[in-house]
Amino acid sequence: MKRIILAMFLMVATTQVFAQVRLGLTAHPNFGFLKIENGKGSGVSTGFSYGLMSDFEFAENYSFATGLTVTTINGKGTALNYQPYHGIAATNAEYDVKFKMQYLEVPLSVKLKTDEQNDIRWYGQFGLTADIRIGARQDVKSNNNTALADDVKAADFTKFLRAGMIIGGGMEYRMSGKTSLMGGLTYNNGLTNIAKDGASIRNHYVGLNIGVFF
């Protein structure tokens, strides 16, 4: 995974000299959920993302898409023997957990676009994200519904780095000149474990992308 991310960084860097750069702003909701190895996810939780986005257009219908966003990924589920709340000598028990994670997210992706017709271009997108944790909180309840943690800091129980794979699509509508309104959907599949202490938990989200290129 590190080699793939490094290769995509190098590809972006070497094409910037020849690329037309487009910058924009984005702010949109997302819908997060968990996949737990010894347990199960429980529905979706709303999060939010905002920040900068950019396209490096190295050919007429092709670009490298990147940016810098603050992304909150929330998710809840049930985990078996979740540490550090489960005693070593205790029998198996389930715990209701909710993770409220905030990341500084850098997407590295390739975007393929159609020709413009009636001021509209459609696009498809595929790539990776490299995420740095900037905030982590969690709720934990035991199987008898006793609250063990209520919105407590969870930096000691979660990992600092996260990697994701993204796939998505949408449209751009040219409003005037170089200004375009962008809308679409992105699925971000978490590739790395976000939890410590032996648990295997991955967070994922579907983003409802909204932004403006200038």
Coordinates of C-alpha atoms in Angstrom, one line a residue:
M1 CA 0.0 0.0 0.0
K2 CA 2.8 2.4 0.8
R3 CA 4.4 1.8 -2.6
I4 CA 1.1 2.4 -4.4
I5 CA 0.6 5.7 -2.5
L6 CA 4.2 6.8 -3.3
A7 CA 3.8 5.9 -6.9
M8 CA 0.6 8.0 -7.2
F9 CA 2.4 11.0 -5.5
L10 CA 5.2 10.7 -8.0
M11 CA 2.8 10.6 -10.9
V12 CA 1.0 13.7 -9.7
A13 CA 4.3 15.5 -9.2
T14 CA 5.8 14.7 -12.6
T15 CA 2.7 15.8 -14.5
Q16 CA 2.1 19.1 -12.7
V17 CA 4.6 20.8 -15.0
F18 CA 2.4 20.0 -18.0
A19 CA -1.0 20.1 -16.3
Q20 CA -3.7 22.8 -16.1
V21 CA -4.5 23.2 -12.5
R22 CA -8.1 23.7 -11.3
L23 CA -8.8 24.6 -7.7
G24 CA -12.1 24.4 -5.8
L25 CA -13.9 24.3 -2.5
T26 CA -16.0 21.4 -1.2
A27 CA -18.4 20.9 1.7
H28 CA -20.7 17.9 1.9
P29 CA -22.2 15.2 4.1
N30 CA -21.2 11.6 4.2
F31 CA -22.7 8.4 5.6
G32 CA -20.3 6.2 7.6
F33 CA -20.5 2.6 8.7
L34 CA -18.2 0.0 10.4
K35 CA -17.1 -3.5 9.5
I36 CA -16.0 -5.4 12.6
E37 CA -14.2 -8.8 12.3
N38 CA -15.5 -10.1 15.7
G39 CA -18.9 -8.4 15.6
K40 CA -21.1 -6.5 13.1
G41 CA -21.8 -3.0 12.0
S42 CA -25.1 -1.3 12.9
G43 CA -26.5 1.1 10.4
V44 CA -25.1 4.3 9.1
S45 CA -24.0 7.5 10.9
T46 CA -23.8 11.0 9.4
G47 CA -20.5 12.8 9.1
F48 CA -19.1 15.8 7.2
S49 CA -16.3 16.8 4.9
Y50 CA -14.9 20.2 3.9
G51 CA -11.8 21.6 2.4
L52 CA -9.9 22.1 -0.9
M53 CA -10.0 20.1 -4.1
S54 CA -7.9 20.3 -7.2
D55 CA -7.7 18.7 -10.7
F56 CA -4.5 18.5 -12.6
E57 CA -5.6 18.2 -16.2
F58 CA -2.8 16.5 -18.1
A59 CA -5.0 15.8 -21.2
E60 CA -8.4 17.0 -22.5
N61 CA -10.5 14.4 -20.6
Y62 CA -8.1 13.1 -18.0
S63 CA -6.9 14.5 -14.8
F64 CA -5.3 13.7 -11.4
A65 CA -7.7 14.7 -8.7
T66 CA -6.4 15.5 -5.2
G67 CA -7.1 17.9 -2.4
L68 CA -7.0 18.5 1.3
T69 CA -10.1 18.0 3.4
V70 CA -11.1 17.6 7.0
T71 CA -13.3 14.5 7.0
T72 CA -15.4 13.1 9.9
I73 CA -16.3 9.4 9.6
N74 CA -18.8 8.2 12.2
G75 CA -19.8 4.6 12.6
K76 CA -21.4 2.2 15.1
G77 CA -21.6 -1.5 15.7
T78 CA -21.3 -4.4 18.1
A79 CA -17.8 -5.8 19.0
L80 CA -17.0 -9.0 20.9
N81 CA -14.8 -8.6 24.0
Y82 CA -13.9 -5.0 23.1
Q83 CA -10.8 -3.8 24.9
P84 CA -9.9 -2.1 27.2
Y85 CA -13.4 -2.5 28.7
H86 CA -13.6 -6.3 28.6
G87 CA -11.8 -8.0 31.5
I88 CA -9.1 -10.6 30.7
A89 CA -10.7 -13.4 32.7
A90 CA -14.3 -12.5 31.9
T91 CA -16.6 -14.6 29.6
N92 CA -17.3 -13.5 26.1
A93 CA -19.5 -10.4 26.0
E94 CA -20.7 -8.0 23.3
Y95 CA -20.2 -4.2 23.5
D96 CA -22.0 -1.5 21.5
V97 CA -19.4 0.9 20.2
K98 CA -19.5 4.1 18.2
F99 CA -16.4 5.7 16.7
K100 CA -16.4 9.4 15.8
M101 CA -13.2 9.8 13.8
Q102 CA -11.9 13.0 12.2
Y103 CA -9.1 12.9 9.6
L104 CA -7.0 15.2 7.5
E105 CA -7.6 13.4 4.2
V106 CA -5.6 13.6 1.0
P107 CA -7.2 11.8 -2.0
L108 CA -4.9 10.6 -4.9
S109 CA -7.1 9.6 -7.8
V110 CA -7.5 9.5 -11.5
K111 CA -10.6 11.2 -13.0
L112 CA -11.9 10.4 -16.5
K113 CA -14.3 12.9 -18.1
T114 CA -16.6 12.9 -21.0
D115 CA -16.7 15.7 -23.6
E116 CA -18.8 18.7 -22.6
Q117 CA -22.3 18.8 -23.9
N118 CA -24.8 21.6 -22.9
D119 CA -22.3 22.8 -20.3
I120 CA -22.3 19.4 -18.6
R121 CA -19.4 16.9 -18.3
W122 CA -19.7 13.5 -16.6
Y123 CA -16.8 11.9 -14.8
G124 CA -15.7 8.7 -13.2
Q125 CA -13.0 8.5 -10.4
F126 CA -10.8 5.9 -8.9
G127 CA -7.9 6.0 -6.5
L128 CA -6.7 6.1 -2.9
T129 CA -6.8 8.3 0.2
A130 CA -4.1 8.9 2.8
D131 CA -5.6 10.0 6.1
I132 CA -4.1 11.4 9.3
R133 CA -6.2 11.2 12.4
I134 CA -6.7 14.7 14.0
G135 CA -9.6 13.7 16.3
A136 CA -11.1 10.5 17.8
R137 CA -13.9 10.0 20.3
Q138 CA -16.1 7.0 21.1
D139 CA -19.1 5.7 23.0
V140 CA -19.1 2.2 24.6
K141 CA -22.0 0.3 26.2
S142 CA -22.0 -3.2 27.7
N143 CA -24.4 -5.9 26.7
N144 CA -26.7 -4.9 29.7
N145 CA -26.8 -1.3 28.3
T146 CA -24.5 0.1 30.9
A147 CA -22.6 3.2 29.6
L148 CA -18.9 2.6 29.9
A149 CA -17.7 5.6 27.8
D150 CA -19.7 8.6 26.7
D151 CA -18.0 10.7 24.0
V152 CA -14.5 10.1 25.5
K153 CA -11.2 10.8 23.7
A154 CA -10.1 7.7 21.9
A155 CA -6.7 8.6 20.6
D156 CA -5.1 5.8 22.7
F157 CA -7.5 3.2 21.3
T158 CA -7.3 4.1 17.6
K159 CA -4.5 4.3 15.0
F160 CA -2.9 7.5 13.7
L161 CA -3.0 6.6 10.0
R162 CA -5.8 5.4 7.7
A163 CA -5.8 4.3 4.1
G164 CA -8.8 4.1 1.9
M165 CA -9.7 3.2 -1.7
I166 CA -12.2 5.5 -3.5
I167 CA -14.5 5.0 -6.4
G168 CA -17.1 7.4 -7.6
G169 CA -18.7 9.5 -10.3
G170 CA -20.8 12.5 -11.0
M171 CA -21.1 15.6 -13.1
E172 CA -19.7 19.1 -13.6
Y173 CA -21.9 21.9 -14.8
R174 CA -20.1 24.9 -16.2
M175 CA -21.8 28.0 -14.8
S176 CA -19.6 30.6 -16.5
G177 CA -16.1 30.8 -17.8
K178 CA -13.9 28.5 -15.7
T179 CA -16.4 28.3 -12.8
S180 CA -18.1 24.9 -12.5
L181 CA -20.5 23.3 -10.0
M182 CA -19.6 19.7 -9.2
G183 CA -21.9 17.0 -7.7
G184 CA -21.5 13.3 -7.4
L185 CA -21.1 10.2 -5.1
T186 CA -17.9 8.6 -3.7
Y187 CA -17.5 5.3 -1.9
N188 CA -14.5 5.3 0.4
N189 CA -13.6 1.7 1.4
G190 CA -11.3 1.7 4.5
L191 CA -8.3 -0.6 3.8
T192 CA -6.6 -0.4 7.2
N193 CA -7.6 -1.2 10.8
I194 CA -8.5 1.8 12.8
A195 CA -8.5 0.1 16.2
K196 CA -5.8 -1.0 18.6
D197 CA -5.7 -3.7 21.3
G198 CA -6.3 -6.6 19.0
A199 CA -9.6 -5.4 17.6
S200 CA -10.1 -5.4 13.8
I201 CA -12.4 -2.6 12.8
R202 CA -12.6 -0.7 9.5
N203 CA -14.6 2.4 8.8
H204 CA -16.1 3.2 5.4
Y205 CA -18.3 6.0 4.0
V206 CA -20.4 7.1 1.1
G207 CA -19.9 10.8 0.3
L208 CA -22.5 13.1 -1.3
N209 CA -19.9 15.3 -3.1
I210 CA -20.7 18.9 -3.7
G211 CA -18.2 21.5 -4.7
V212 CA -17.3 24.5 -6.9
F213 CA -14.3 24.8 -9.2
F214 CA -13.0 28.3 -9.9

